[in-house]
CSV table of C-alpha atoms in Angstrom, one decimal:
chain,number,residue,atom,x,y,z
A,1,MET,CA,0.0,0.0,0.0
A,2,SER,CA,1.0,3.6,-0.5
A,3,GLU,CA,1.9,5.8,2.5
A,4,GLY,CA,-1.1,8.0,2.1
A,5,PRO,CA,-4.7,7.1,1.2
A,6,VAL,CA,-5.9,7.5,-2.4
A,7,VAL,CA,-9.3,8.6,-1.0
A,8,GLU,CA,-9.7,10.2,2.4
A,9,VAL,CA,-13.1,11.4,3.6
A,10,SER,CA,-13.2,13.5,6.8
A,11,GLY,CA,-16.2,14.6,8.8
A,12,ALA,CA,-18.7,13.6,6.1
A,13,ARG,CA,-22.3,14.8,6.8
A,14,VAL,CA,-25.3,14.3,4.6
A,15,GLN,CA,-28.9,15.2,5.5
A,16,PHE,CA,-32.1,14.4,3.7
A,17,ALA,CA,-35.3,16.4,4.7
A,18,GLY,CA,-34.2,16.5,8.3
A,19,ASP,CA,-32.9,12.9,8.5
A,20,VAL,CA,-29.2,12.6,9.0
A,21,ALA,CA,-27.8,9.9,6.7
A,22,LEU,CA,-24.1,10.5,7.5
A,23,ASP,CA,-22.9,12.1,10.6
A,24,ALA,CA,-19.1,13.0,11.0
A,25,VAL,CA,-18.0,9.9,9.1
A,26,ASP,CA,-14.3,9.4,8.3
A,27,PHE,CA,-13.1,6.9,5.6
A,28,ARG,CA,-9.8,6.0,4.1
A,29,LEU,CA,-9.0,3.9,1.0
A,30,PHE,CA,-5.4,3.0,0.0
A,31,ALA,CA,-3.8,2.0,-3.3
A,32,GLY,CA,-3.4,-1.7,-3.7
A,33,GLU,CA,-6.0,-2.7,-1.1
A,34,VAL,CA,-9.4,-4.2,-1.2
A,35,HIS,CA,-11.6,-2.4,1.4
A,36,SER,CA,-15.1,-3.4,2.5
A,37,LEU,CA,-17.8,-1.0,3.7
A,38,MET,CA,-20.1,-2.9,6.1
A,39,GLY,CA,-23.3,-2.1,7.9
A,40,GLU,CA,-27.0,-2.8,8.0
A,41,ASN,CA,-29.4,-1.2,5.5
A,42,GLY,CA,-29.7,2.4,6.6
A,43,ALA,CA,-26.2,2.5,8.1
A,44,GLY,CA,-25.1,5.0,5.5
A,45,LYS,CA,-23.0,2.8,3.2
A,46,SER,CA,-24.9,3.8,0.0
A,47,THR,CA,-24.8,7.5,0.9
A,48,LEU,CA,-21.1,7.4,1.5
A,49,ILE,CA,-20.5,5.6,-1.8
A,50,ARG,CA,-22.7,8.0,-3.7
A,51,ALA,CA,-20.6,10.9,-2.2
A,52,ILE,CA,-17.3,9.3,-3.2
A,53,THR,CA,-18.6,8.6,-6.8
A,54,GLY,CA,-20.0,12.1,-7.3
A,55,VAL,CA,-23.7,11.2,-7.2
A,56,LEU,CA,-24.4,13.5,-4.3
A,57,ARG,CA,-22.5,16.2,-2.5
A,58,LEU,CA,-21.6,16.4,1.2
A,59,ASP,CA,-23.4,18.9,3.3
A,60,ALA,CA,-20.3,19.1,5.5
A,61,GLY,CA,-16.8,17.5,5.4
A,62,THR,CA,-14.1,17.0,2.8
A,63,ILE,CA,-13.0,14.5,0.3
A,64,LEU,CA,-9.3,14.3,-0.7
A,65,ILE,CA,-8.0,12.4,-3.7
A,66,ASP,CA,-4.2,11.8,-3.4
A,67,GLY,CA,-4.1,14.3,-0.7
A,68,GLN,CA,-5.7,17.1,-2.7
A,69,PRO,CA,-9.3,18.5,-2.2
A,70,ALA,CA,-11.7,17.1,-4.7
A,71,ASP,CA,-15.0,18.7,-5.8
A,72,LEU,CA,-16.9,15.7,-7.0
A,73,THR,CA,-19.9,17.4,-8.4
A,74,SER,CA,-21.0,14.5,-10.7
A,75,PRO,CA,-20.2,10.9,-11.6
A,76,ALA,CA,-18.3,12.4,-14.6
A,77,ALA,CA,-16.2,14.5,-12.2
A,78,ALA,CA,-15.5,11.4,-10.1
A,79,GLN,CA,-14.4,9.5,-13.3
A,80,ARG,CA,-12.0,12.4,-14.2
A,81,ALA,CA,-10.6,12.0,-10.7
A,82,GLY,CA,-10.0,8.3,-11.3
A,83,ILE,CA,-13.0,6.8,-9.6
A,84,SER,CA,-15.1,4.3,-11.5
A,85,THR,CA,-18.0,2.2,-10.4
A,86,VAL,CA,-19.4,-1.2,-11.5
A,87,TYR,CA,-22.9,-1.6,-10.2
A,88,GLN,CA,-24.8,-4.8,-9.2
A,89,GLU,CA,-27.1,-4.3,-12.2
A,90,ILE,CA,-24.6,-4.3,-15.1
A,91,ASP,CA,-25.0,-1.0,-17.1
A,92,LEU,CA,-24.0,-2.3,-20.5
A,93,LEU,CA,-25.7,-2.7,-23.9
A,94,PRO,CA,-26.0,-6.4,-24.6
A,95,ASN,CA,-26.9,-5.9,-28.3
A,96,LEU,CA,-23.5,-4.2,-29.0
A,97,SER,CA,-20.1,-5.9,-29.3
A,98,VAL,CA,-17.7,-6.3,-26.4
A,99,ALA,CA,-15.4,-3.7,-27.9
A,100,GLU,CA,-18.2,-1.2,-28.3
A,101,ASN,CA,-19.2,-1.6,-24.6
A,102,VAL,CA,-15.7,-1.3,-23.3
A,103,LEU,CA,-15.1,2.0,-25.2
A,104,LEU,CA,-18.7,3.4,-25.4
A,105,GLY,CA,-18.4,7.2,-25.6
A,106,ARG,CA,-14.6,7.0,-25.9
A,107,GLU,CA,-14.4,5.3,-29.3
A,108,PRO,CA,-11.1,6.0,-31.2
A,109,ARG,CA,-11.6,7.9,-34.4
A,110,ARG,CA,-9.7,8.2,-37.7
A,111,TRP,CA,-10.5,10.7,-40.4
A,112,GLY,CA,-13.7,11.6,-38.4
A,113,ARG,CA,-15.0,8.1,-38.3
A,114,ILE,CA,-14.8,5.3,-35.7
A,115,ASP,CA,-11.6,3.3,-36.0
A,116,TRP,CA,-13.2,-0.1,-35.6
A,117,LYS,CA,-9.9,-2.0,-35.8
A,118,GLY,CA,-8.3,0.3,-33.3
A,119,MET,CA,-11.3,0.0,-31.0
A,120,ARG,CA,-11.1,-3.8,-31.0
A,121,SER,CA,-7.4,-3.6,-30.3
A,122,MET,CA,-7.8,-1.2,-27.4
A,123,ALA,CA,-10.6,-3.3,-26.0
A,124,GLY,CA,-8.5,-6.4,-26.3
A,125,GLU,CA,-5.7,-4.8,-24.4
A,126,ALA,CA,-8.1,-3.8,-21.6
A,127,LEU,CA,-9.5,-7.3,-21.4
A,128,ALA,CA,-6.0,-8.8,-21.5
A,129,ARG,CA,-5.1,-6.7,-18.4
A,130,LEU,CA,-7.8,-8.7,-16.6
A,131,GLY,CA,-6.7,-12.0,-18.1
A,132,VAL,CA,-10.0,-12.3,-20.1
A,133,ASP,CA,-9.6,-14.0,-23.4
A,134,ILE,CA,-12.7,-13.3,-25.5
A,135,ASP,CA,-13.2,-11.9,-29.0
A,136,PRO,CA,-13.8,-8.1,-28.7
A,137,ALA,CA,-15.9,-8.2,-31.9
A,138,SER,CA,-18.3,-10.7,-30.3
A,139,THR,CA,-21.8,-9.6,-29.2
A,140,LEU,CA,-21.9,-9.0,-25.5
A,141,SER,CA,-25.2,-10.9,-25.0
A,142,THR,CA,-23.5,-14.1,-26.1
A,143,HIS,CA,-21.4,-14.2,-23.0
A,144,ARG,CA,-22.4,-15.4,-19.5
A,145,LEU,CA,-23.2,-12.8,-16.8
A,146,ALA,CA,-19.8,-13.2,-15.1
A,147,THR,CA,-18.0,-12.4,-18.3
A,148,GLN,CA,-20.2,-9.4,-18.9
A,149,GLN,CA,-19.2,-8.1,-15.4
A,150,LEU,CA,-15.6,-8.4,-16.3
A,151,VAL,CA,-16.3,-6.4,-19.5
A,152,ALA,CA,-17.9,-3.7,-17.2
A,153,ILE,CA,-14.7,-3.7,-15.2
A,154,ALA,CA,-12.5,-3.5,-18.3
A,155,ARG,CA,-14.6,-0.5,-19.4
A,156,ALA,CA,-13.9,1.2,-16.0
A,157,LEU,CA,-10.2,0.5,-16.4
A,158,THR,CA,-10.0,2.3,-19.8
A,159,ALA,CA,-10.7,5.6,-17.9
A,160,ASP,CA,-7.3,5.4,-16.1
A,161,VAL,CA,-8.9,4.3,-12.9
A,162,LYS,CA,-7.3,4.8,-9.5
A,163,VAL,CA,-10.3,3.6,-7.5
A,164,LEU,CA,-12.7,0.9,-8.5
A,165,VAL,CA,-16.0,0.6,-6.6
A,166,LEU,CA,-17.7,-2.8,-6.9
A,167,ASP,CA,-21.3,-2.7,-5.8
A,168,GLU,CA,-22.5,-6.3,-4.9
A,169,PRO,CA,-20.5,-7.8,-7.7
A,170,THR,CA,-21.1,-11.4,-6.7
A,171,SER,CA,-24.9,-11.4,-6.1
A,172,SER,CA,-25.7,-13.2,-9.3
A,173,LEU,CA,-22.5,-15.3,-9.7
A,174,ASP,CA,-21.9,-19.0,-8.9
A,175,GLN,CA,-18.9,-20.1,-7.0
A,176,ASP,CA,-16.6,-20.7,-10.0
A,177,GLU,CA,-17.6,-17.2,-11.3
A,178,VAL,CA,-16.9,-15.7,-8.0
A,179,ALA,CA,-13.4,-17.3,-8.0
A,180,GLU,CA,-12.7,-15.8,-11.4
A,181,LEU,CA,-13.8,-12.4,-10.3
A,182,PHE,CA,-11.6,-12.6,-7.2
A,183,ARG,CA,-8.7,-13.6,-9.4
A,184,VAL,CA,-9.2,-10.3,-11.4
A,185,ILE,CA,-9.6,-8.3,-8.2
A,186,ARG,CA,-6.3,-9.7,-6.8
A,187,SER,CA,-4.6,-8.8,-10.1
A,188,LEU,CA,-5.9,-5.3,-10.0
A,189,LYS,CA,-4.8,-5.0,-6.4
A,190,GLU,CA,-1.2,-6.0,-7.5
A,191,GLN,CA,-1.4,-3.3,-10.1
A,192,GLY,CA,-2.0,-0.7,-7.4
A,193,VAL,CA,-5.8,-0.1,-8.0
A,194,ALA,CA,-7.7,0.7,-4.8
A,195,ILE,CA,-10.9,-1.4,-4.7
A,196,LEU,CA,-14.0,-0.7,-2.6
A,197,PHE,CA,-15.8,-4.0,-2.4
A,198,VAL,CA,-19.5,-3.8,-1.3
A,199,SER,CA,-21.1,-7.2,-0.4
A,200,HIS,CA,-23.5,-8.8,2.1
A,201,PHE,CA,-21.6,-12.1,1.9
A,202,LEU,CA,-19.4,-12.2,5.0
A,203,GLU,CA,-17.5,-15.2,3.7
A,204,GLN,CA,-16.4,-13.3,0.6
A,205,VAL,CA,-15.5,-10.2,2.5
A,206,TYR,CA,-13.2,-12.2,4.7
A,207,GLU,CA,-11.7,-14.0,1.7
A,208,ILE,CA,-10.9,-10.9,-0.5
A,209,CYS,CA,-10.8,-7.8,1.7
A,210,ASP,CA,-7.7,-6.4,3.5
A,211,ARG,CA,-9.6,-3.8,5.6
A,212,ILE,CA,-13.2,-3.2,6.8
A,213,THR,CA,-15.0,0.0,7.8
A,214,VAL,CA,-18.2,-0.4,9.8
A,215,LEU,CA,-21.0,2.1,9.8
A,216,ARG,CA,-24.1,2.1,12.0
A,217,ASN,CA,-27.0,4.5,11.9
A,218,GLY,CA,-25.0,6.9,9.8
A,219,ARG,CA,-22.0,7.1,12.1
A,220,LEU,CA,-18.5,5.5,12.0
A,221,VAL,CA,-18.1,2.5,14.3
A,222,GLY,CA,-14.5,1.9,13.3
A,223,GLU,CA,-11.9,0.8,10.7
A,224,TYR,CA,-10.3,-2.6,11.2
A,225,MET,CA,-7.8,-4.9,9.5
A,226,THR,CA,-9.8,-7.9,8.4
A,227,THR,CA,-7.4,-10.3,10.0
A,228,ASP,CA,-7.9,-8.6,13.4
A,229,LEU,CA,-11.7,-8.7,13.4
A,230,LEU,CA,-13.6,-11.9,14.2
A,231,ARG,CA,-16.8,-12.5,12.2
A,232,ILE,CA,-19.0,-12.5,15.3
A,233,GLU,CA,-17.3,-9.2,16.4
A,234,LEU,CA,-18.1,-7.7,12.9
A,235,VAL,CA,-21.7,-8.7,13.2
A,236,GLN,CA,-22.0,-7.3,16.7
A,237,LYS,CA,-20.4,-4.0,15.6
A,238,MET,CA,-22.9,-3.7,12.7
A,239,LEU,CA,-25.9,-4.5,14.9
A,240,GLY,CA,-24.7,-2.7,18.0
A,241,ARG,CA,-25.9,-5.7,20.2
A,242,GLU,CA,-25.0,-9.2,21.1
A,243,VAL,CA,-25.9,-11.7,18.3
A,244,VAL,CA,-27.8,-14.2,20.4
A,245,ASP,CA,-30.5,-15.0,17.8
A,246,LEU,CA,-28.0,-16.9,15.7
A,247,ASP,CA,-27.4,-19.3,18.5
A,248,LEU,CA,-31.1,-19.6,19.2
A,249,LEU,CA,-31.6,-20.6,15.6
A,250,ALA,CA,-29.2,-23.5,16.0
A,251,SER,CA,-31.5,-25.4,18.4
A,252,ARG,CA,-33.9,-27.0,15.9
A,253,THR,CA,-36.7,-29.4,16.9
A,254,VAL,CA,-37.2,-32.1,14.3
A,255,PRO,CA,-40.9,-32.5,13.5
A,256,ASP,CA,-42.6,-35.6,14.7
A,257,ALA,CA,-44.0,-36.3,11.2
A,258,MET,CA,-40.5,-37.0,9.9
A,259,SER,CA,-39.9,-39.8,12.5
A,260,THR,CA,-43.2,-41.6,11.9
A,261,GLU,CA,-45.0,-43.2,9.0
A,262,SER,CA,-46.9,-40.1,8.2
A,263,GLU,CA,-47.3,-39.1,4.6
A,264,PRO,CA,-45.5,-36.0,3.3
A,265,ILE,CA,-47.8,-33.1,2.7
A,266,VAL,CA,-46.1,-32.6,-0.7
A,267,SER,CA,-44.2,-35.2,-2.7
A,268,ALA,CA,-42.8,-35.1,-6.1
A,269,THR,CA,-41.8,-38.3,-7.8
A,270,GLY,CA,-39.6,-38.1,-10.9
A,271,ILE,CA,-40.9,-34.6,-11.9
A,272,SER,CA,-39.2,-33.1,-14.8
A,273,ARG,CA,-39.2,-30.3,-17.4
A,274,ARG,CA,-37.6,-30.7,-20.8
A,275,GLY,CA,-34.3,-28.8,-21.1
A,276,VAL,CA,-34.7,-27.5,-17.5
A,277,LEU,CA,-34.7,-30.4,-15.0
A,278,PRO,CA,-34.3,-34.1,-15.3
A,279,PRO,CA,-36.5,-36.5,-13.3
A,280,THR,CA,-36.2,-35.4,-9.7
A,281,SER,CA,-37.9,-36.6,-6.5
A,282,VAL,CA,-38.6,-34.4,-3.5
A,283,GLU,CA,-40.8,-34.7,-0.4
A,284,ILE,CA,-41.6,-32.4,2.5
A,285,PHE,CA,-43.4,-33.1,5.8
A,286,GLU,CA,-45.6,-31.0,7.9
A,287,GLY,CA,-43.6,-28.6,10.1
A,288,GLU,CA,-40.3,-29.4,8.3
A,289,LEU,CA,-37.8,-26.9,7.1
A,290,LEU,CA,-36.1,-28.4,4.0
A,291,GLY,CA,-33.0,-26.6,2.7
A,292,LEU,CA,-31.9,-26.8,-0.9
A,293,ALA,CA,-28.2,-26.3,-1.4
A,294,GLY,CA,-26.2,-26.0,-4.6
A,295,LEU,CA,-24.5,-23.6,-6.9
A,296,LEU,CA,-26.4,-21.3,-9.3
A,297,GLY,CA,-27.8,-23.5,-12.0
A,298,SER,CA,-27.7,-26.6,-9.9
A,299,GLY,CA,-31.5,-27.0,-10.1
A,300,ARG,CA,-32.6,-25.3,-6.8
A,301,THR,CA,-34.8,-22.7,-8.4
A,302,GLU,CA,-36.0,-25.1,-11.1
A,303,ILE,CA,-37.4,-27.4,-8.4
A,304,ALA,CA,-39.0,-24.5,-6.5
A,305,ARG,CA,-40.7,-23.2,-9.6
A,306,LEU,CA,-42.1,-26.7,-10.5
A,307,LEU,CA,-43.4,-27.3,-7.0
A,308,SER,CA,-45.1,-23.9,-7.0
A,309,GLY,CA,-46.8,-24.0,-10.4
A,310,VAL,CA,-44.7,-21.2,-11.9
A,311,ASP,CA,-43.4,-23.6,-14.5
A,312,SER,CA,-45.3,-26.7,-15.8
A,313,ILE,CA,-44.2,-30.2,-15.1
A,314,ASP,CA,-43.6,-32.4,-18.3
A,315,GLY,CA,-43.2,-35.7,-16.5
A,316,GLY,CA,-43.5,-37.4,-13.1
A,317,VAL,CA,-46.2,-37.1,-10.5
A,318,LEU,CA,-46.8,-34.3,-7.9
A,319,ARG,CA,-48.9,-35.2,-4.9
A,320,VAL,CA,-50.5,-32.9,-2.3
A,321,ASP,CA,-51.7,-34.7,0.8
A,322,GLY,CA,-51.3,-38.0,-1.2
A,323,THR,CA,-53.5,-36.9,-4.1
A,324,ALA,CA,-51.9,-36.6,-7.6
A,325,THR,CA,-52.4,-33.0,-8.9
A,326,HIS,CA,-51.2,-30.8,-11.7
A,327,LEU,CA,-50.4,-27.2,-11.1
A,328,HIS,CA,-51.2,-25.0,-14.1
A,329,SER,CA,-50.3,-21.7,-12.4
A,330,PRO,CA,-49.1,-20.2,-9.1
A,331,ARG,CA,-52.8,-19.5,-8.4
A,332,ASP,CA,-53.4,-23.3,-8.6
A,333,ALA,CA,-50.6,-23.8,-6.1
A,334,MET,CA,-52.0,-21.2,-3.7
A,335,LEU,CA,-55.4,-22.9,-3.8
A,336,ARG,CA,-53.6,-26.0,-2.6
A,337,GLY,CA,-51.8,-24.3,0.1
A,338,ILE,CA,-48.4,-23.7,-1.7
A,339,ALA,CA,-47.0,-20.2,-1.8
A,340,TYR,CA,-43.8,-19.2,-3.6
A,341,SER,CA,-41.4,-16.3,-3.0
A,342,SER,CA,-39.2,-15.6,-6.1
A,343,GLU,CA,-35.4,-15.0,-5.9
A,344,ASN,CA,-36.0,-12.0,-8.2
A,345,ARG,CA,-37.5,-9.5,-5.7
A,346,LYS,CA,-37.7,-6.6,-8.2
A,347,ILE,CA,-39.3,-8.4,-11.2
A,348,GLU,CA,-41.4,-11.2,-9.6
A,349,GLY,CA,-41.9,-9.9,-6.1
A,350,ILE,CA,-42.3,-6.4,-4.8
A,351,ILE,CA,-44.2,-3.9,-6.9
A,352,GLY,CA,-42.4,-0.7,-6.0
A,353,GLU,CA,-45.1,1.7,-7.4
A,354,LEU,CA,-47.7,0.2,-5.0
A,355,THR,CA,-48.0,0.9,-1.3
A,356,VAL,CA,-47.1,-1.5,1.4
A,357,ARG,CA,-50.8,-2.2,2.0
A,358,GLU,CA,-51.5,-2.9,-1.7
A,359,ASN,CA,-48.5,-5.3,-1.8
A,360,ILE,CA,-49.5,-7.2,1.3
A,361,THR,CA,-53.1,-7.7,0.1
A,362,LEU,CA,-52.3,-8.3,-3.6
A,363,ALA,CA,-52.1,-12.2,-3.5
A,364,LEU,CA,-55.1,-12.6,-1.3
A,365,GLN,CA,-57.2,-10.4,-3.6
A,366,ALA,CA,-56.0,-12.4,-6.6
A,367,GLN,CA,-57.0,-15.6,-4.8
A,368,ARG,CA,-60.5,-14.2,-4.1
A,369,GLY,CA,-60.9,-13.0,-7.7
A,370,TRP,CA,-61.1,-9.5,-9.0
A,371,PHE,CA,-65.0,-9.5,-8.8
A,372,ARG,CA,-64.9,-10.1,-5.0
A,373,ARG,CA,-63.1,-6.9,-4.1
A,374,MET,CA,-61.6,-6.7,-0.6
A,375,SER,CA,-63.0,-3.7,1.3
A,376,ARG,CA,-60.6,-0.9,2.2
A,377,ALA,CA,-61.3,-1.5,5.9
A,378,ARG,CA,-60.2,-5.2,5.5
A,379,GLN,CA,-57.1,-4.1,3.6
A,380,ASP,CA,-56.2,-1.7,6.4
A,381,GLU,CA,-56.8,-4.3,9.1
A,382,LEU,CA,-54.8,-7.0,7.3
A,383,SER,CA,-51.8,-4.8,6.4
A,384,ALA,CA,-51.6,-3.3,9.9
A,385,SER,CA,-51.6,-6.7,11.5
A,386,TRP,CA,-48.7,-8.0,9.3
A,387,ILE,CA,-46.7,-4.7,9.6
A,388,GLU,CA,-46.9,-5.1,13.4
A,389,ALA,CA,-46.3,-8.9,13.4
A,390,LEU,CA,-43.2,-8.7,11.1
A,391,GLU,CA,-42.0,-5.4,12.4
A,392,ILE,CA,-41.9,-3.8,8.9
A,393,ARG,CA,-40.3,-0.4,9.0
A,394,PRO,CA,-41.3,2.3,8.5
A,395,SER,CA,-44.7,1.2,9.7
A,396,ASP,CA,-46.8,3.4,7.4
A,397,PRO,CA,-49.0,1.1,5.2
A,398,GLU,CA,-49.3,3.9,2.6
A,399,LYS,CA,-45.5,4.1,2.0
A,400,LEU,CA,-44.5,3.1,-1.5
A,401,ALA,CA,-42.9,-0.4,-1.2
A,402,GLY,CA,-40.1,0.5,-3.5
A,403,ARG,CA,-38.8,3.1,-1.0
A,404,LEU,CA,-38.3,0.5,1.7
A,405,SER,CA,-34.9,-1.2,2.5
A,406,GLY,CA,-34.3,-4.6,1.0
A,407,GLY,CA,-34.9,-6.4,4.3
A,408,ASN,CA,-38.3,-4.6,4.8
A,409,GLN,CA,-39.3,-5.3,1.2
A,410,GLN,CA,-38.6,-9.0,1.9
A,411,LYS,CA,-40.8,-8.8,4.9
A,412,VAL,CA,-43.6,-7.3,2.8
A,413,MET,CA,-43.3,-10.2,0.4
A,414,LEU,CA,-43.5,-12.7,3.3
A,415,ALA,CA,-46.5,-10.8,4.7
A,416,ARG,CA,-48.2,-11.1,1.3
A,417,LEU,CA,-47.7,-14.9,1.2
A,418,LEU,CA,-48.5,-15.4,4.9
A,419,ALA,CA,-51.8,-13.6,4.4
A,420,LEU,CA,-52.8,-16.7,2.3
A,421,ALA,CA,-52.2,-19.0,5.3
A,422,PRO,CA,-50.2,-21.5,3.2
A,423,ARG,CA,-49.2,-24.9,4.4
A,424,LEU,CA,-46.0,-24.9,2.3
A,425,LEU,CA,-43.9,-21.8,1.9
A,426,VAL,CA,-41.2,-22.0,-0.8
A,427,LEU,CA,-38.6,-19.3,-0.3
A,428,ASP,CA,-36.0,-18.8,-3.0
A,429,GLU,CA,-33.1,-16.7,-1.7
A,430,PRO,CA,-35.2,-14.8,0.9
A,431,THR,CA,-32.1,-13.1,2.5
A,432,ARG,CA,-30.1,-12.3,-0.6
A,433,GLY,CA,-28.9,-8.7,-0.8
A,434,ILE,CA,-30.1,-7.6,2.7
A,435,ASP,CA,-28.1,-6.6,5.7
A,436,VAL,CA,-27.0,-9.0,8.5
A,437,GLY,CA,-29.6,-7.8,11.0
A,438,SER,CA,-32.5,-8.3,8.6
A,439,LYS,CA,-31.1,-11.7,7.7
A,440,VAL,CA,-31.2,-12.8,11.3
A,441,GLU,CA,-34.8,-11.4,11.7
A,442,ILE,CA,-36.0,-13.3,8.6
A,443,GLN,CA,-34.3,-16.5,9.6
A,444,LYS,CA,-35.9,-16.2,13.1
A,445,LEU,CA,-39.3,-15.5,11.5
A,446,VAL,CA,-39.0,-18.6,9.2
A,447,THR,CA,-38.0,-20.9,12.0
A,448,ASP,CA,-40.9,-19.6,14.1
A,449,LEU,CA,-43.3,-20.3,11.3
A,450,VAL,CA,-42.0,-23.9,11.1
A,451,GLU,CA,-42.3,-24.3,14.9
A,452,SER,CA,-46.0,-23.3,14.5
A,453,GLY,CA,-46.5,-26.2,12.0
A,454,MET,CA,-45.9,-24.6,8.6
A,455,SER,CA,-43.6,-26.4,6.1
A,456,VAL,CA,-40.9,-24.4,4.4
A,457,ILE,CA,-38.5,-25.0,1.5
A,458,PHE,CA,-35.6,-22.6,2.0
A,459,ILE,CA,-33.1,-21.9,-0.8
A,460,SER,CA,-29.9,-20.0,-0.2
A,461,ALA,CA,-26.5,-19.6,-1.9
A,462,GLU,CA,-25.0,-19.2,1.6
A,463,LEU,CA,-24.4,-22.8,2.7
A,464,GLU,CA,-23.9,-21.8,6.3
A,465,GLU,CA,-27.3,-20.3,6.3
A,466,VAL,CA,-28.9,-23.5,5.0
A,467,LEU,CA,-27.2,-25.5,7.7
A,468,ARG,CA,-28.3,-23.1,10.3
A,469,VAL,CA,-32.0,-23.1,9.6
A,470,ALA,CA,-32.8,-26.5,8.0
A,471,HIS,CA,-33.9,-29.8,9.5
A,472,ARG,CA,-33.0,-31.6,6.3
A,473,VAL,CA,-30.9,-30.6,3.3
A,474,LEU,CA,-31.1,-31.6,-0.3
A,475,VAL,CA,-27.7,-31.0,-2.1
A,476,LEU,CA,-28.0,-30.5,-5.8
A,477,ARG,CA,-25.3,-30.5,-8.5
A,478,ASP,CA,-25.7,-30.4,-12.2
A,479,ARG,CA,-29.5,-30.4,-11.6
A,480,ARG,CA,-29.5,-33.7,-9.8
A,481,VAL,CA,-30.0,-34.4,-6.1
A,482,ILE,CA,-26.8,-36.0,-4.8
A,483,ILE,CA,-27.4,-35.8,-1.0
A,484,ASN,CA,-30.6,-36.0,1.1
A,485,ALA,CA,-29.5,-35.9,4.7
A,486,ASP,CA,-30.4,-34.4,8.1
A,487,ALA,CA,-28.7,-31.0,8.6
A,488,ASP,CA,-27.1,-32.2,11.8
A,489,SER,CA,-25.2,-34.9,10.0
A,490,LEU,CA,-23.6,-32.3,7.6
A,491,SER,CA,-20.8,-29.8,8.1
A,492,LEU,CA,-20.0,-26.6,6.2
A,493,ASP,CA,-16.9,-28.3,4.8
A,494,SER,CA,-18.8,-31.5,3.7
A,495,LEU,CA,-21.5,-29.4,2.1
A,496,LEU,CA,-19.0,-27.2,0.2
A,497,ALA,CA,-17.2,-30.3,-1.0
A,498,ALA,CA,-20.5,-31.8,-2.2
A,499,VAL,CA,-21.8,-28.8,-4.2
A,500,THR,CA,-18.4,-28.2,-5.9
A,501,LYS,CA,-17.1,-31.7,-6.6
A,502,ALA,CA,-17.0,-32.5,-10.3
A,503,ASP,CA,-18.8,-35.6,-11.5
A,504,ALA,CA,-16.6,-38.7,-11.9
């Protein structure tokens, strides 16, 4: 690392309509380091990042770049100062070539026209710097998501970057793709680039980051070397309290139905979908929490969508309470007591333009049919009860759902499904992209629901989370179930080995 920081923020303060988002926050980022900014939703992480990247201006405080005062009035000003950002949602044009995306807006010209050969050469050099070997002339959409992300990083590097901000870069990547991204990050680190790595995955933070800055309620908790900070200490600093709920979750009670001759409430025998899932068998008992573990593309989501009527089954038999049935739609599944929460909260979950009340009552109204309108009084009563039960914040039912934090949006989705009183709740990545405190709350909520007799299928990319909450775990690889075992018989190491091992 260099002697002085590349970026130094001192006394940062930002206020929105009377609410203080940042209060006297200091932050340092050095060349040749990977630095993580940690905190719950609402801690001030996004506000600080937006200030550093020129999206908003500080109300008080200073930002120094290489020791000199910087007036970051816009993202373009930040880029001119050497600060580039790659966002979670990749901001590229998939219909254009790789080279066009890398140099969009900075195309080399010759005789007043775009120098296509020169552009492909320059893009190739930027990709080579990352160790990426793809044809710059190829269309971006033909490449996998992880490669597109590396193209976005290559685009950032063409602007003579000193600081690279990576906002949730691994949220949609499988383990192999994460390893490839980390290889690139380490290479950039060796080249002296300062990297601000934003992620909710604690395992990844500890694997790739040198330093951690913790924020809570808009204030600085502290700056720590990663090797000096235990994970439990990090969580406690983010939450500002002892993390006892995590220990409470570990004491699971195995449902009686699983140890008797009782029939499963839902069983799938050899269900399949052409080109999506080969014949697969799954069963779940009353009051059981079944975890599905595997890498992205392993078949976890495919199973969930078939069991929930989102996708149609081509072969095999699905039984509910022992009776063969065919689910033509999610509404069919709801009528049989099966509710599904999609991993894609933005597209298939929360409707940001509707209020919290409207989101909570949406599925129940759909189940009733649009000619049996729910009264406003009933909507108010229902939404108020679930806002209180799930501690949704803010508690205003007329607040637009899109303005809530990720954790509270997830609670609204759960409230919508719980209003249906389902027997089986299928949760696909219910804690992805939310802060640690909200994760603990949702994990506790799910385990409480199971204790009350509800059955839950719980899918998570975080293997430790699956082991923590599940009674039983199905491990999938290459869209096949390779392990069906009690969670207590598995360890994190054995689970990791199972999901990553190549077929013989």
